[in-house]
């Protein structure tokens, strides 16, 4: 299943999955990850519902695929239900799951829930910050995104090229030259100054 998924053939992966006499959570995760990686969010969610009917206990990899599917489909109700399952399973504190929740709420347009998740996450990395900044920018809140970036910078979290590219793209879309120059100043003092993609974004 995993091989067919990685080779870009979700149909073959599903045929193999369906003919397996015994399937454990690893089998289901491999099939859901395949659908998620190929942008087939609805199929991921349908498979998750089927997994629940078979009374299998999902793990963090299951939830990451499901949250990715909810994000791609803007399925907020499904996302909130999945969040409740995550809390019940005691894995909300996992940093990767937390980041997936921030991303899901942001992509679904629920900035308040995304910010609440971000604020209550015990451990945050650059991916957490990028997800929250990206959520604000996706919905046109450039000022809030820049304020969050400043908090990130003051907190000594090292921004990566995705951080800068995301903010620069938003500045370009809104002709926000002052904010763009502000980002340029930060880039000059960072380790991504010579990156060609960042240079193109500038």
Tab-separated table of C-alpha atoms in Angstrom:
chain	number	residue	atom	x	y	z
A	1	UNK	CA	0.000	0.000	0.000
A	2	UNK	CA	2.752	2.406	0.988
A	3	UNK	CA	4.821	1.581	-2.113
A	4	UNK	CA	1.936	2.241	-4.516
A	5	UNK	CA	1.104	5.441	-2.670
A	6	UNK	CA	4.689	6.713	-2.836
A	7	UNK	CA	4.851	5.755	-6.533
A	8	UNK	CA	1.787	7.867	-7.323
A	9	UNK	CA	-0.792	5.116	-7.813
A	10	UNK	CA	-3.534	5.490	-5.174
A	11	UNK	CA	-5.880	3.207	-7.150
A	12	UNK	CA	-3.414	0.304	-6.936
A	13	UNK	CA	-2.842	1.125	-3.277
A	14	UNK	CA	-6.595	0.916	-2.621
A	15	UNK	CA	-6.970	-2.361	-4.528
A	16	UNK	CA	-4.189	-3.856	-2.428
A	17	UNK	CA	-5.695	-2.448	0.762
A	18	UNK	CA	-9.145	-3.844	-0.037
A	19	UNK	CA	-7.790	-7.361	-0.673
A	20	UNK	CA	-5.742	-7.584	2.541
A	21	UNK	CA	-7.212	-10.299	4.792
A	22	UNK	CA	-6.015	-8.559	7.937
A	23	UNK	CA	-5.508	-4.826	8.373
A	24	UNK	CA	-4.024	-3.065	11.368
A	25	UNK	CA	-3.763	0.651	12.099
A	26	UNK	CA	-0.534	0.819	10.044
A	27	UNK	CA	-2.438	-0.436	6.980
A	28	UNK	CA	-5.177	2.158	7.426
A	29	UNK	CA	-2.628	4.918	8.026
A	30	UNK	CA	-0.756	4.013	4.838
A	31	UNK	CA	-3.958	4.189	2.784
A	32	UNK	CA	-5.125	7.445	4.362
A	33	UNK	CA	-1.682	9.008	3.935
A	34	UNK	CA	-1.764	8.004	0.263
A	35	UNK	CA	-5.096	9.751	-0.275
A	36	UNK	CA	-3.960	12.774	1.719
A	37	UNK	CA	-0.715	13.088	-0.262
A	38	UNK	CA	-2.659	13.016	-3.522
A	39	UNK	CA	-5.137	15.703	-2.479
A	40	UNK	CA	-8.039	13.312	-2.048
A	41	UNK	CA	-9.356	14.674	1.203
A	42	UNK	CA	-12.880	13.294	0.856
A	43	UNK	CA	-11.529	9.780	0.336
A	44	UNK	CA	-9.331	10.176	3.428
A	45	UNK	CA	-12.314	11.198	5.549
A	46	UNK	CA	-14.498	8.385	4.206
A	47	UNK	CA	-11.781	5.869	5.006
A	48	UNK	CA	-11.405	7.275	8.517
A	49	UNK	CA	-15.148	6.812	9.116
A	50	UNK	CA	-14.865	3.218	7.882
A	51	UNK	CA	-11.910	2.647	10.215
A	52	UNK	CA	-13.986	3.885	13.150
A	53	UNK	CA	-16.785	1.455	12.263
A	54	UNK	CA	-14.260	-1.367	12.563
A	55	UNK	CA	-13.418	-0.156	16.091
A	56	UNK	CA	-9.720	0.330	15.410
A	57	UNK	CA	-7.894	2.781	17.665
A	58	UNK	CA	-6.322	5.621	15.632
A	59	UNK	CA	-2.870	6.959	16.458
A	60	UNK	CA	-1.182	10.305	15.832
A	61	UNK	CA	-0.371	9.430	12.201
A	62	UNK	CA	-4.046	8.684	11.574
A	63	UNK	CA	-5.072	12.045	12.960
A	64	UNK	CA	-2.409	13.948	11.022
A	65	UNK	CA	-3.764	12.542	7.737
A	66	UNK	CA	-7.347	13.276	8.764
A	67	UNK	CA	-6.541	16.840	9.817
A	68	UNK	CA	-4.734	17.404	6.516
A	69	UNK	CA	-7.846	16.177	4.709
A	70	UNK	CA	-10.081	18.484	6.767
A	71	UNK	CA	-7.781	21.394	5.893
A	72	UNK	CA	-7.819	20.645	2.169
A	73	UNK	CA	-11.603	20.257	2.134
A	74	UNK	CA	-12.246	23.194	4.512
A	75	UNK	CA	-14.260	20.705	6.566
A	76	UNK	CA	-14.408	22.581	9.865
A	77	UNK	CA	-17.101	20.407	11.473
A	78	UNK	CA	-15.118	17.250	10.691
A	79	UNK	CA	-11.982	18.984	11.977
A	80	UNK	CA	-13.592	19.838	15.292
A	81	UNK	CA	-14.849	16.270	15.686
A	82	UNK	CA	-11.347	15.012	14.977
A	83	UNK	CA	-9.955	17.455	17.550
A	84	UNK	CA	-12.335	15.982	20.127
A	85	UNK	CA	-11.073	12.469	19.267
A	86	UNK	CA	-7.482	13.699	19.656
A	87	UNK	CA	-8.212	15.119	23.113
A	88	UNK	CA	-9.946	11.866	24.097
A	89	UNK	CA	-6.878	9.917	22.963
A	90	UNK	CA	-4.551	12.159	24.982
A	91	UNK	CA	-2.268	13.223	22.126
A	92	UNK	CA	-3.200	16.905	21.773
A	93	UNK	CA	0.121	17.883	23.364
A	94	UNK	CA	2.149	16.219	20.588
A	95	UNK	CA	3.834	19.046	18.664
A	96	UNK	CA	3.170	17.543	15.208
A	97	UNK	CA	-0.505	16.991	16.020
A	98	UNK	CA	-0.723	20.495	17.495
A	99	UNK	CA	0.747	21.989	14.331
A	100	UNK	CA	-1.717	20.008	12.216
A	101	UNK	CA	-4.583	21.388	14.316
A	102	UNK	CA	-3.365	24.976	13.901
A	103	UNK	CA	-3.060	24.436	10.159
A	104	UNK	CA	-6.499	22.808	9.925
A	105	UNK	CA	-8.282	25.596	11.797
A	106	UNK	CA	-6.443	28.216	9.776
A	107	UNK	CA	-7.250	26.609	6.415
A	108	UNK	CA	-10.876	26.226	7.480
A	109	UNK	CA	-11.099	29.942	8.284
A	110	UNK	CA	-11.497	29.582	12.034
A	111	UNK	CA	-8.743	31.979	13.085
A	112	UNK	CA	-10.003	32.186	16.653
A	113	UNK	CA	-9.662	28.415	17.097
A	114	UNK	CA	-6.274	28.436	15.355
A	115	UNK	CA	-5.008	31.202	17.671
A	116	UNK	CA	-6.417	29.434	20.730
A	117	UNK	CA	-4.642	26.217	19.724
A	118	UNK	CA	-1.435	28.143	19.071
A	119	UNK	CA	-1.621	29.946	22.427
A	120	UNK	CA	-2.287	26.779	24.441
A	121	UNK	CA	0.302	24.587	22.722
A	122	UNK	CA	2.964	23.735	25.292
A	123	UNK	CA	5.713	23.349	22.698
A	124	UNK	CA	6.060	25.418	19.520
A	125	UNK	CA	8.562	25.250	16.678
A	126	UNK	CA	8.989	27.262	13.481
A	127	UNK	CA	6.286	25.124	11.839
A	128	UNK	CA	3.794	26.223	14.517
A	129	UNK	CA	4.614	29.881	13.879
A	130	UNK	CA	4.488	29.465	10.100
A	131	UNK	CA	1.090	27.774	10.325
A	132	UNK	CA	-0.363	30.604	12.431
A	133	UNK	CA	1.218	33.353	10.330
A	134	UNK	CA	0.012	31.615	7.166
A	135	UNK	CA	-3.518	31.378	8.566
A	136	UNK	CA	-3.675	35.130	9.124
A	137	UNK	CA	-2.231	35.901	5.699
A	138	UNK	CA	-4.555	33.471	3.928
A	139	UNK	CA	-7.494	35.463	5.222
A	140	UNK	CA	-6.001	38.902	4.544
A	141	UNK	CA	-4.882	39.798	8.062
A	142	UNK	CA	-1.435	41.140	7.177
A	143	UNK	CA	-1.134	43.346	10.279
A	144	UNK	CA	-1.797	40.431	12.639
A	145	UNK	CA	0.632	38.215	10.719
A	146	UNK	CA	3.384	40.831	10.979
A	147	UNK	CA	2.724	41.295	14.691
A	148	UNK	CA	3.018	37.551	15.147
A	149	UNK	CA	6.257	37.551	13.197
A	150	UNK	CA	7.641	40.238	15.519
A	151	UNK	CA	6.713	38.079	18.520
A	152	UNK	CA	8.468	35.175	16.849
A	153	UNK	CA	11.568	37.271	16.217
A	154	UNK	CA	11.644	38.687	19.767
A	155	UNK	CA	11.214	35.163	21.132
A	156	UNK	CA	14.426	34.148	19.337
A	157	UNK	CA	12.626	31.624	17.126
A	158	UNK	CA	14.665	31.340	13.940
A	159	UNK	CA	12.493	32.031	10.910
A	160	UNK	CA	13.024	29.831	7.864
A	161	UNK	CA	12.649	30.676	4.203
A	162	UNK	CA	8.976	29.620	4.206
A	163	UNK	CA	8.273	32.260	6.873
A	164	UNK	CA	9.788	35.024	4.743
A	165	UNK	CA	8.371	33.820	1.413
A	166	UNK	CA	4.840	33.631	2.855
A	167	UNK	CA	4.975	37.153	4.287
A	168	UNK	CA	6.675	38.656	1.225
A	169	UNK	CA	4.040	37.143	-1.072
A	170	UNK	CA	1.288	38.705	1.036
A	171	UNK	CA	3.069	42.078	0.995
A	172	UNK	CA	3.369	41.883	-2.801
A	173	UNK	CA	-0.314	40.988	-3.253
A	174	UNK	CA	-1.336	44.012	-1.186
A	175	UNK	CA	1.361	46.387	-2.466
A	176	UNK	CA	2.528	46.769	1.136
A	177	UNK	CA	5.957	48.260	0.392
A	178	UNK	CA	6.702	49.425	3.952
A	179	UNK	CA	6.024	45.966	5.383
A	180	UNK	CA	8.041	44.389	2.572
A	181	UNK	CA	11.036	46.584	3.399
A	182	UNK	CA	10.662	45.637	7.035
A	183	UNK	CA	10.872	41.961	6.061
A	184	UNK	CA	13.881	42.679	3.861
A	185	UNK	CA	15.687	44.134	6.870
A	186	UNK	CA	15.009	40.956	8.848
A	187	UNK	CA	16.180	38.802	5.929
A	188	UNK	CA	19.484	40.681	5.733
A	189	UNK	CA	20.216	39.575	9.272
A	190	UNK	CA	19.168	35.959	8.747
A	191	UNK	CA	20.717	32.840	7.304
A	192	UNK	CA	18.352	32.761	4.296
A	193	UNK	CA	19.644	35.994	2.749
A	194	UNK	CA	21.367	34.183	-0.130
A	195	UNK	CA	18.505	31.758	-0.854
A	196	UNK	CA	17.414	32.142	-4.482
A	197	UNK	CA	13.697	31.581	-3.730
A	198	UNK	CA	13.734	34.264	-1.031
A	199	UNK	CA	15.603	36.548	-3.425
A	200	UNK	CA	12.924	36.024	-6.071
A	201	UNK	CA	10.210	36.789	-3.522
A	202	UNK	CA	11.946	40.088	-2.764
